[in-house]
Amino acid sequence: MEEVFYHEPVLLNESIGYLLGTGQKDLNSNTSSKRVYVDCTLGGGGYTKKILTETGSEGTLVLAIDRDVFAIEHSKKVLSDLADRIIFIQGNFGDIAEIILNAGFNKVDGVVMDLGLSTYQLNSEEGFSYQKDTALDMRADKNQRLTAADILNNYSKEELSNLFFKYGELRYSRQIALDISEFRKTKKLETTFELVDILKKKVPPRFLNSDLSRLFQALRIEVNNEMENLERVLKDSAEMLNENGKIAAVSYHSLEDRIVKQAFRNTASLKVLTKKPVEATEEEIKNNVRARSAKLRVAEKVTEISINKNKYRRGN
Ligand SMILES: C[S@@+](CC[C@H](N)C(=O)[O-])C[C@H]1O[C@@H](n2cnc3c(N)ncnc32)[C@H](O)[C@@H]1O
């Protein structure tokens, strides 16, 4: 049976409110004038739709990027009414500068990214969930060659251990890597449940779910080169923004949040607008468990004069 694409957007009003520069309070105010926004993570199309319905101006355009062809196909269908104001791009947001230039623009007015996986990917694409027995794939872009199985079968014990520690902050990283290398002496690791069984033998039941999440997270980050792409998109977005343009980034785990926070702080042309990250309300978390770990950070591109002032302030 064909799975239905499903994703409930997280921190939608907050992130798009900041992006459009309208704050949370008066999201409906008129922000007409020709503007170009980039939605780096189209997914189910929730953010792109909100940008276009809130601006309501014919001139507003969204460059809507996703690596995942299913996200692009689904969004083309559900956003068909708004299609004349969307440029759909199947690609890697790490290439944002090239994508913007190829679309015919030199600068944009805002960039938003809602990191991680869509609910559809987690539930229906192979390898992402430890609750389903599927092939160890985990590629967001199926044109890519490297899969999670390749990593598990070919990385050395030390490389695996480092990976689990660095991207999963996993207890027992070394032991799990050792058990994987023992397993593959007799047979290649092929399925998610084979990996789950290896972990089950080492981890006490009360830690099992959180350690499985960490292990799968680490592999997913490595397969999709997530940290490097995030660093690139943050750096290049700052370059590609018009003055007063905003970058809004929603992240779901501490490694990503740290990268966003540091990139905003360390980029001279950016002024941080969220001293503390914005988190979901209890109401949102009640309706959407994914919102529990979400953190939104926003920065604004500032002028040359403000950059100098910022530098001066930082020195204090
Ligand atoms: C959390 S979902 C976005 C949901 C979206 N905001 C919505 O409202 O439906 C994250 C999406 O980002 C995409 N993605 C992750 N890393 C990417 C990358 N490097 N380049 C492009 N898309 C990426 C995933 O394929 C996924 O569809």
mmCIF file of C-alpha atoms and ligand atoms in Angstrom:
data_model
loop_
_atom_site.group_PDB
_atom_site.id
_atom_site.type_symbol
_atom_site.label_atom_id
_atom_site.label_comp_id
_atom_site.label_asym_id
_atom_site.label_seq_id
_atom_site.Cartn_x
_atom_site.Cartn_y
_atom_site.Cartn_z
ATOM 1 C CA MET A 1 0.000 0.000 0.000
ATOM 2 C CA GLU A 2 1.309 3.461 -0.882
ATOM 3 C CA GLU A 3 2.116 5.481 2.246
ATOM 4 C CA VAL A 4 0.574 8.937 2.489
ATOM 5 C CA PHE A 5 3.058 11.789 2.867
ATOM 6 C CA TYR A 6 2.495 13.358 6.239
ATOM 7 C CA HIS A 7 4.277 16.020 8.250
ATOM 8 C CA GLU A 8 2.952 18.422 10.873
ATOM 9 C CA PRO A 9 5.097 21.593 10.807
ATOM 10 C CA VAL A 10 6.770 22.600 14.080
ATOM 11 C CA LEU A 11 7.115 26.203 15.377
ATOM 12 C CA LEU A 12 5.402 27.355 12.213
ATOM 13 C CA ASN A 13 4.048 30.746 13.335
ATOM 14 C CA GLU A 14 7.193 31.563 15.264
ATOM 15 C CA SER A 15 9.697 30.750 12.526
ATOM 16 C CA ILE A 16 7.764 32.335 9.667
ATOM 17 C CA GLY A 17 6.841 35.309 11.862
ATOM 18 C CA TYR A 18 10.515 36.024 12.425
ATOM 19 C CA LEU A 19 11.443 35.286 8.836
ATOM 20 C CA LEU A 20 8.972 37.803 7.478
ATOM 21 C CA GLY A 21 10.045 40.303 10.062
ATOM 22 C CA THR A 22 6.580 40.605 11.492
ATOM 23 C CA GLY A 23 7.290 39.093 14.895
ATOM 24 C CA GLN A 24 4.826 36.704 16.444
ATOM 25 C CA LYS A 25 2.208 39.282 17.260
ATOM 26 C CA ASP A 26 1.169 40.735 13.919
ATOM 27 C CA LEU A 27 1.904 38.000 11.474
ATOM 28 C CA ASN A 28 -0.887 39.246 9.241
ATOM 29 C CA SER A 29 0.480 42.700 8.615
ATOM 30 C CA ASN A 30 1.250 43.600 5.025
ATOM 31 C CA THR A 31 4.720 42.608 3.933
ATOM 32 C CA SER A 32 4.128 43.087 0.217
ATOM 33 C CA SER A 33 6.913 44.382 -2.131
ATOM 34 C CA LYS A 34 8.818 41.898 -4.201
ATOM 35 C CA ARG A 35 10.630 39.465 -2.013
ATOM 36 C CA VAL A 36 12.455 36.179 -2.453
ATOM 37 C CA TYR A 37 12.649 33.655 0.365
ATOM 38 C CA VAL A 38 14.409 30.314 0.539
ATOM 39 C CA ASP A 39 12.776 27.374 2.290
ATOM 40 C CA CYS A 40 15.784 25.067 2.605
ATOM 41 C CA THR A 41 13.736 22.127 3.880
ATOM 42 C CA LEU A 42 10.469 21.980 1.975
ATOM 43 C CA GLY A 43 9.312 18.625 3.461
ATOM 44 C CA GLY A 44 5.510 18.567 3.450
ATOM 45 C CA GLY A 45 5.389 22.196 2.270
ATOM 46 C CA GLY A 46 4.105 23.704 5.533
ATOM 47 C CA TYR A 47 6.638 26.537 5.812
ATOM 48 C CA THR A 48 6.514 27.459 2.114
ATOM 49 C CA LYS A 49 2.737 27.618 2.204
ATOM 50 C CA LYS A 50 2.794 29.839 5.274
ATOM 51 C CA ILE A 51 5.297 32.260 3.703
ATOM 52 C CA LEU A 52 3.154 32.630 0.618
ATOM 53 C CA THR A 53 -0.193 32.876 2.351
ATOM 54 C CA GLU A 54 1.102 35.375 4.904
ATOM 55 C CA THR A 55 2.748 37.664 2.390
ATOM 56 C CA GLY A 56 -0.129 37.343 -0.029
ATOM 57 C CA SER A 57 1.742 39.439 -2.568
ATOM 58 C CA GLU A 58 2.115 38.312 -6.134
ATOM 59 C CA GLY A 59 5.737 39.393 -6.077
ATOM 60 C CA THR A 60 6.796 37.079 -3.279
ATOM 61 C CA LEU A 61 8.620 34.015 -4.465
ATOM 62 C CA VAL A 62 9.922 30.974 -2.607
ATOM 63 C CA LEU A 63 12.849 28.843 -3.663
ATOM 64 C CA ALA A 64 11.782 25.553 -2.108
ATOM 65 C CA ILE A 65 14.610 23.052 -1.672
ATOM 66 C CA ASP A 66 14.580 19.448 -0.503
ATOM 67 C CA ARG A 67 16.959 16.575 -1.085
ATOM 68 C CA ASP A 68 14.143 14.124 -0.940
ATOM 69 C CA VAL A 69 12.288 13.595 -4.196
ATOM 70 C CA PHE A 70 9.174 12.412 -2.306
ATOM 71 C CA ALA A 71 8.989 15.762 -0.485
ATOM 72 C CA ILE A 72 9.235 17.637 -3.790
ATOM 73 C CA GLU A 73 6.619 15.469 -5.504
ATOM 74 C CA HIS A 74 4.205 15.696 -2.591
ATOM 75 C CA SER A 75 4.582 19.469 -2.204
ATOM 76 C CA LYS A 76 4.129 20.088 -5.913
ATOM 77 C CA LYS A 77 0.732 18.445 -5.558
ATOM 78 C CA VAL A 78 -0.455 20.068 -2.336
ATOM 79 C CA LEU A 79 0.866 23.516 -3.221
ATOM 80 C CA SER A 80 -0.366 23.491 -6.831
ATOM 81 C CA ASP A 81 -2.507 26.592 -6.177
ATOM 82 C CA LEU A 82 0.608 28.555 -5.257
ATOM 83 C CA ALA A 83 2.894 26.959 -7.850
ATOM 84 C CA ASP A 84 3.417 30.162 -9.857
ATOM 85 C CA ARG A 85 5.225 31.627 -6.839
ATOM 86 C CA ILE A 86 7.385 28.605 -6.017
ATOM 87 C CA ILE A 87 10.547 27.326 -7.648
ATOM 88 C CA PHE A 88 10.931 23.688 -6.575
ATOM 89 C CA ILE A 89 14.504 22.446 -6.409
ATOM 90 C CA GLN A 90 15.572 18.930 -5.576
ATOM 91 C CA GLY A 91 18.994 19.570 -4.122
ATOM 92 C CA ASN A 92 21.187 19.935 -1.087
ATOM 93 C CA PHE A 93 20.772 23.114 0.956
ATOM 94 C CA GLY A 94 24.545 23.049 1.437
ATOM 95 C CA ASP A 95 24.629 24.322 -2.160
ATOM 96 C CA ILE A 96 22.355 27.279 -1.343
ATOM 97 C CA ALA A 97 24.575 29.934 -2.927
ATOM 98 C CA GLU A 98 24.738 28.084 -6.230
ATOM 99 C CA ILE A 99 21.008 27.306 -6.096
ATOM 100 C CA ILE A 100 20.101 30.980 -5.615
ATOM 101 C CA LEU A 101 22.410 32.129 -8.396
ATOM 102 C CA ASN A 102 21.184 29.418 -10.780
ATOM 103 C CA ALA A 103 17.608 30.493 -10.107
ATOM 104 C CA GLY A 104 18.562 33.953 -11.357
ATOM 105 C CA PHE A 105 18.936 35.909 -8.097
ATOM 106 C CA ASN A 106 21.942 37.581 -6.529
ATOM 107 C CA LYS A 107 20.469 37.995 -3.057
ATOM 108 C CA VAL A 108 17.403 36.873 -1.116
ATOM 109 C CA ASP A 109 15.255 38.380 1.629
ATOM 110 C CA GLY A 110 15.144 35.474 4.046
ATOM 111 C CA VAL A 111 16.228 31.896 4.577
ATOM 112 C CA VAL A 112 14.433 29.348 6.724
ATOM 113 C CA MET A 113 15.459 25.809 7.621
ATOM 114 C CA ASP A 114 13.598 23.192 9.630
ATOM 115 C CA LEU A 115 16.236 20.546 10.100
ATOM 116 C CA GLY A 116 16.114 16.791 10.466
ATOM 117 C CA LEU A 117 13.588 14.370 9.091
ATOM 118 C CA SER A 118 9.998 14.698 8.008
ATOM 119 C CA THR A 119 7.523 12.380 9.675
ATOM 120 C CA TYR A 120 7.126 10.683 6.298
ATOM 121 C CA GLN A 121 10.841 9.905 6.121
ATOM 122 C CA LEU A 122 10.846 8.543 9.637
ATOM 123 C CA ASN A 123 7.803 6.353 9.113
ATOM 124 C CA SER A 124 8.023 5.340 5.501
ATOM 125 C CA GLU A 125 11.543 5.573 4.114
ATOM 126 C CA GLU A 126 13.984 2.757 4.719
ATOM 127 C CA GLY A 127 16.431 2.735 7.564
ATOM 128 C CA PHE A 128 15.459 5.846 9.541
ATOM 129 C CA SER A 129 13.340 4.221 12.228
ATOM 130 C CA TYR A 130 14.529 1.621 14.703
ATOM 131 C CA GLN A 131 10.918 0.566 15.175
ATOM 132 C CA LYS A 132 10.569 -0.876 11.684
ATOM 133 C CA ASP A 133 12.504 -3.735 10.163
ATOM 134 C CA THR A 134 13.837 -2.359 6.884
ATOM 135 C CA ALA A 135 17.070 -2.161 4.912
ATOM 136 C CA LEU A 136 19.772 -0.011 6.518
ATOM 137 C CA ASP A 137 19.490 2.763 3.953
ATOM 138 C CA MET A 138 18.969 6.226 5.587
ATOM 139 C CA ARG A 139 19.663 8.217 2.415
ATOM 140 C CA ALA A 140 17.523 11.357 2.176
ATOM 141 C CA ASP A 141 18.610 11.614 -1.449
ATOM 142 C CA LYS A 142 18.334 8.228 -3.131
ATOM 143 C CA ASN A 143 20.711 9.325 -5.906
ATOM 144 C CA GLN A 144 23.493 9.271 -3.380
ATOM 145 C CA ARG A 145 25.465 6.003 -3.135
ATOM 146 C CA LEU A 146 26.569 5.755 0.487
ATOM 147 C CA THR A 147 24.048 3.997 2.749
ATOM 148 C CA ALA A 148 24.030 3.229 6.466
ATOM 149 C CA ALA A 149 24.764 -0.421 5.616
ATOM 150 C CA ASP A 150 27.924 0.655 3.741
ATOM 151 C CA ILE A 151 29.115 2.506 6.812
ATOM 152 C CA LEU A 152 28.336 -0.328 9.212
ATOM 153 C CA ASN A 153 30.002 -2.943 7.017
ATOM 154 C CA ASN A 154 33.045 -0.988 5.879
ATOM 155 C CA TYR A 155 34.124 1.498 8.550
ATOM 156 C CA SER A 156 36.812 0.247 10.920
ATOM 157 C CA LYS A 157 35.975 -0.466 14.551
ATOM 158 C CA GLU A 158 37.645 2.792 15.564
ATOM 159 C CA GLU A 159 35.816 4.817 12.925
ATOM 160 C CA LEU A 160 32.470 3.405 14.044
ATOM 161 C CA SER A 161 33.221 4.018 17.681
ATOM 162 C CA ASN A 162 34.232 7.637 16.969
ATOM 163 C CA LEU A 163 31.142 8.173 14.863
ATOM 164 C CA PHE A 164 28.767 6.846 17.537
ATOM 165 C CA PHE A 165 30.455 8.971 20.154
ATOM 166 C CA LYS A 166 30.702 12.162 18.132
ATOM 167 C CA TYR A 167 27.260 12.253 16.522
ATOM 168 C CA GLY A 168 25.262 10.135 18.961
ATOM 169 C CA GLU A 169 27.039 10.887 22.244
ATOM 170 C CA LEU A 170 26.333 7.200 22.770
ATOM 171 C CA ARG A 171 27.262 5.342 25.917
ATOM 172 C CA TYR A 172 29.114 2.142 25.112
ATOM 173 C CA SER A 173 30.257 3.486 21.708
ATOM 174 C CA ARG A 174 33.325 1.301 21.779
ATOM 175 C CA GLN A 175 31.519 -1.874 22.804
ATOM 176 C CA ILE A 176 28.819 -1.411 20.184
ATOM 177 C CA ALA A 177 31.462 -0.881 17.491
ATOM 178 C CA LEU A 178 33.207 -4.049 18.684
ATOM 179 C CA ASP A 179 29.986 -6.055 18.569
ATOM 180 C CA ILE A 180 29.256 -4.811 15.063
ATOM 181 C CA SER A 181 32.684 -5.860 13.882
ATOM 182 C CA GLU A 182 32.139 -9.333 15.450
ATOM 183 C CA PHE A 183 28.727 -9.633 13.785
ATOM 184 C CA ARG A 184 30.066 -8.833 10.334
ATOM 185 C CA LYS A 185 32.689 -11.564 10.524
ATOM 186 C CA THR A 186 29.882 -14.033 9.826
ATOM 187 C CA LYS A 187 27.415 -11.936 7.866
ATOM 188 C CA LYS A 188 26.938 -8.422 6.485
ATOM 189 C CA LEU A 189 24.676 -6.148 8.495
ATOM 190 C CA GLU A 190 21.643 -5.543 6.316
ATOM 191 C CA THR A 191 18.585 -4.657 8.372
ATOM 192 C CA THR A 192 17.606 -2.218 11.089
ATOM 193 C CA PHE A 193 16.496 -5.036 13.416
ATOM 194 C CA GLU A 194 19.916 -6.736 13.177
ATOM 195 C CA LEU A 195 21.379 -3.485 14.455
ATOM 196 C CA VAL A 196 18.689 -3.147 17.130
ATOM 197 C CA ASP A 197 19.494 -6.693 18.347
ATOM 198 C CA ILE A 198 23.173 -5.843 18.719
ATOM 199 C CA LEU A 199 22.296 -2.869 20.893
ATOM 200 C CA LYS A 200 19.711 -4.805 22.896
ATOM 201 C CA LYS A 201 22.405 -7.209 24.059
ATOM 202 C CA LYS A 202 24.511 -4.387 25.510
ATOM 203 C CA VAL A 203 22.137 -1.728 26.778
ATOM 204 C CA PRO A 204 19.902 -2.012 29.867
ATOM 205 C CA PRO A 205 16.209 -1.869 28.884
ATOM 206 C CA ARG A 206 15.657 1.501 30.529
ATOM 207 C CA PHE A 207 18.232 3.163 28.244
ATOM 208 C CA LEU A 208 17.384 1.168 25.141
ATOM 209 C CA ASN A 209 15.088 3.609 23.331
ATOM 210 C CA SER A 210 17.208 6.663 23.946
ATOM 211 C CA ASP A 211 20.388 4.830 22.944
ATOM 212 C CA LEU A 212 18.734 3.466 19.817
ATOM 213 C CA SER A 213 17.729 7.036 18.908
ATOM 214 C CA ARG A 214 21.293 8.173 19.433
ATOM 215 C CA LEU A 215 22.761 5.352 17.371
ATOM 216 C CA PHE A 216 20.340 5.915 14.481
ATOM 217 C CA GLN A 217 20.892 9.667 14.712
ATOM 218 C CA ALA A 218 24.664 9.210 14.437
ATOM 219 C CA LEU A 219 24.355 7.027 11.364
ATOM 220 C CA ARG A 220 21.842 9.346 9.717
ATOM 221 C CA ILE A 221 24.110 12.360 10.261
ATOM 222 C CA GLU A 222 27.041 10.510 8.694
ATOM 223 C CA VAL A 223 25.087 9.116 5.724
ATOM 224 C CA ASN A 224 23.669 12.512 4.825
ATOM 225 C CA ASN A 225 26.707 14.586 5.784
ATOM 226 C CA GLU A 226 24.370 16.697 7.881
ATOM 227 C CA MET A 227 26.813 18.714 9.966
ATOM 228 C CA GLU A 228 28.928 19.862 7.055
ATOM 229 C CA ASN A 229 25.834 20.810 5.047
ATOM 230 C CA LEU A 230 24.493 22.772 7.996
ATOM 231 C CA GLU A 231 27.738 24.701 8.403
ATOM 232 C CA ARG A 232 27.785 25.508 4.696
ATOM 233 C CA VAL A 233 24.171 26.637 4.516
ATOM 234 C CA LEU A 234 24.566 28.922 7.531
ATOM 235 C CA LYS A 235 27.719 30.524 6.213
ATOM 236 C CA ASP A 236 26.462 30.998 2.658
ATOM 237 C CA SER A 237 22.994 32.173 3.718
ATOM 238 C CA ALA A 238 24.570 35.071 5.566
ATOM 239 C CA GLU A 239 26.412 36.045 2.374
ATOM 240 C CA MET A 240 23.346 35.751 0.175
ATOM 241 C CA LEU A 241 20.981 37.809 2.347
ATOM 242 C CA ASN A 242 19.923 41.349 1.636
ATOM 243 C CA GLU A 243 20.287 43.818 4.474
ATOM 244 C CA ASN A 244 17.685 43.194 7.174
ATOM 245 C CA GLY A 245 17.024 39.721 5.772
ATOM 246 C CA LYS A 246 16.600 36.986 8.382
ATOM 247 C CA ILE A 247 17.860 33.441 8.784
ATOM 248 C CA ALA A 248 15.582 31.268 10.898
ATOM 249 C CA ALA A 249 16.767 27.777 11.861
ATOM 250 C CA VAL A 250 14.814 25.124 13.749
ATOM 251 C CA SER A 251 16.937 22.299 15.117
ATOM 252 C CA TYR A 252 16.084 19.134 17.025
ATOM 253 C CA HIS A 253 19.238 18.042 18.809
ATOM 254 C CA SER A 254 22.034 19.697 20.708
ATOM 255 C CA LEU A 255 24.746 19.157 18.078
ATOM 256 C CA GLU A 256 22.745 21.023 15.453
ATOM 257 C CA ASP A 257 21.665 23.726 17.870
ATOM 258 C CA ARG A 258 25.280 24.362 18.871
ATOM 259 C CA ILE A 259 26.320 24.772 15.235
ATOM 260 C CA VAL A 260 23.479 27.229 14.583
ATOM 261 C CA LYS A 261 24.203 29.204 17.740
ATOM 262 C CA GLN A 262 27.919 29.483 17.029
ATOM 263 C CA ALA A 263 27.477 30.324 13.362
ATOM 264 C CA PHE A 264 25.108 33.183 14.237
ATOM 265 C CA ARG A 265 27.387 34.485 16.961
ATOM 266 C CA ASN A 266 30.574 34.237 14.949
ATOM 267 C CA THR A 267 29.348 35.816 11.732
ATOM 268 C CA ALA A 268 30.099 39.529 11.847
ATOM 269 C CA SER A 269 27.328 40.440 9.408
ATOM 270 C CA LEU A 270 24.646 38.798 11.575
ATOM 271 C CA LYS A 271 22.836 40.132 14.589
ATOM 272 C CA VAL A 272 21.215 37.494 16.796
ATOM 273 C CA LEU A 273 17.512 38.189 17.357
ATOM 274 C CA THR A 274 16.826 35.296 19.735
ATOM 275 C CA LYS A 275 18.940 35.639 22.835
ATOM 276 C CA LYS A 276 17.537 32.316 23.966
ATOM 277 C CA PRO A 277 16.144 29.799 21.498
ATOM 278 C CA VAL A 278 12.392 29.878 20.999
ATOM 279 C CA GLU A 279 10.757 26.626 22.058
ATOM 280 C CA ALA A 280 7.331 25.157 21.397
ATOM 281 C CA THR A 281 4.443 25.885 23.736
ATOM 282 C CA GLU A 282 3.039 23.092 25.885
ATOM 283 C CA GLU A 283 -0.039 23.169 23.704
ATOM 284 C CA GLU A 284 2.003 22.482 20.570
ATOM 285 C CA ILE A 285 3.991 19.736 22.262
ATOM 286 C CA LYS A 286 0.757 18.108 23.402
ATOM 287 C CA ASN A 287 -0.431 17.953 19.799
ATOM 288 C CA ASN A 288 2.901 17.152 18.181
ATOM 289 C CA VAL A 289 5.510 15.263 20.165
ATOM 290 C CA ARG A 290 8.193 16.158 17.614
ATOM 291 C CA ALA A 291 7.982 19.765 18.839
ATOM 292 C CA ARG A 292 9.381 18.770 22.242
ATOM 293 C CA SER A 293 13.019 19.112 21.271
ATOM 294 C CA ALA A 294 12.638 21.930 18.723
ATOM 295 C CA LYS A 295 14.706 25.090 19.120
ATOM 296 C CA LEU A 296 14.362 28.108 16.879
ATOM 297 C CA ARG A 297 17.185 30.618 16.500
ATOM 298 C CA VAL A 298 17.024 33.670 14.282
ATOM 299 C CA ALA A 299 19.594 36.179 13.060
ATOM 300 C CA GLU A 300 19.376 39.292 10.931
ATOM 301 C CA LYS A 301 21.776 40.564 8.303
ATOM 302 C CA VAL A 302 22.992 43.951 9.406
ATOM 303 C CA THR A 303 24.527 46.892 7.604
ATOM 304 C CA GLU A 304 28.213 47.777 7.426
ATOM 305 C CA ILE A 305 27.687 50.442 10.070
ATOM 306 C CA SER A 306 25.965 48.030 12.442
ATOM 307 C CA ILE A 307 28.690 45.443 11.836
ATOM 308 C CA ASN A 308 31.240 47.904 13.175
ATOM 309 C CA LYS A 309 29.020 48.670 16.145
ATOM 310 C CA ASN A 310 28.597 44.941 16.807
ATOM 311 C CA LYS A 311 32.330 44.446 16.771
ATOM 312 C CA TYR A 312 32.726 47.277 19.216
ATOM 313 C CA ARG A 313 30.068 45.810 21.530
ATOM 314 C CA ARG A 314 31.630 42.354 21.395
ATOM 315 C CA GLY A 315 34.894 43.832 22.608
ATOM 316 C CA ASN A 316 33.204 45.089 25.783
HETATM 317 C C1 LIG B 1 11.548 18.542 9.257
HETATM 318 S S1 LIG B 1 11.374 18.330 7.559
HETATM 319 C C2 LIG B 1 10.792 19.897 7.027
HETATM 320 C C3 LIG B 1 9.332 20.065 7.225
HETATM 321 C C4 LIG B 1 8.754 21.355 6.644
HETATM 322 N N1 LIG B 1 9.172 22.532 7.366
HETATM 323 C C5 LIG B 1 7.229 21.341 6.597
HETATM 324 O O1 LIG B 1 6.621 22.296 7.070
HETATM 325 O O2 LIG B 1 6.660 20.360 6.137
HETATM 326 C C6 LIG B 1 13.032 18.374 7.038
HETATM 327 C C7 LIG B 1 13.217 18.215 5.537
HETATM 328 O O3 LIG B 1 14.533 18.675 5.245
HETATM 329 C C8 LIG B 1 15.084 17.889 4.231
HETATM 330 N N2 LIG B 1 16.532 18.004 4.287
HETATM 331 C C9 LIG B 1 17.351 17.598 5.267
HETATM 332 N N3 LIG B 1 18.641 17.890 4.971
HETATM 333 C C10 LIG B 1 18.613 18.505 3.759
HETATM 334 C C11 LIG B 1 19.624 19.049 2.918
HETATM 335 N N4 LIG B 1 20.916 19.004 3.249
HETATM 336 N N5 LIG B 1 19.239 19.630 1.765
HETATM 337 C C12 LIG B 1 17.934 19.685 1.422
HETATM 338 N N6 LIG B 1 16.931 19.160 2.168
HETATM 339 C C13 LIG B 1 17.277 18.585 3.328
HETATM 340 C C14 LIG B 1 14.553 16.504 4.532
HETATM 341 O O4 LIG B 1 14.602 15.700 3.368
HETATM 342 C C15 LIG B 1 13.148 16.790 5.029
HETATM 343 O O5 LIG B 1 12.195 16.675 4.008
#
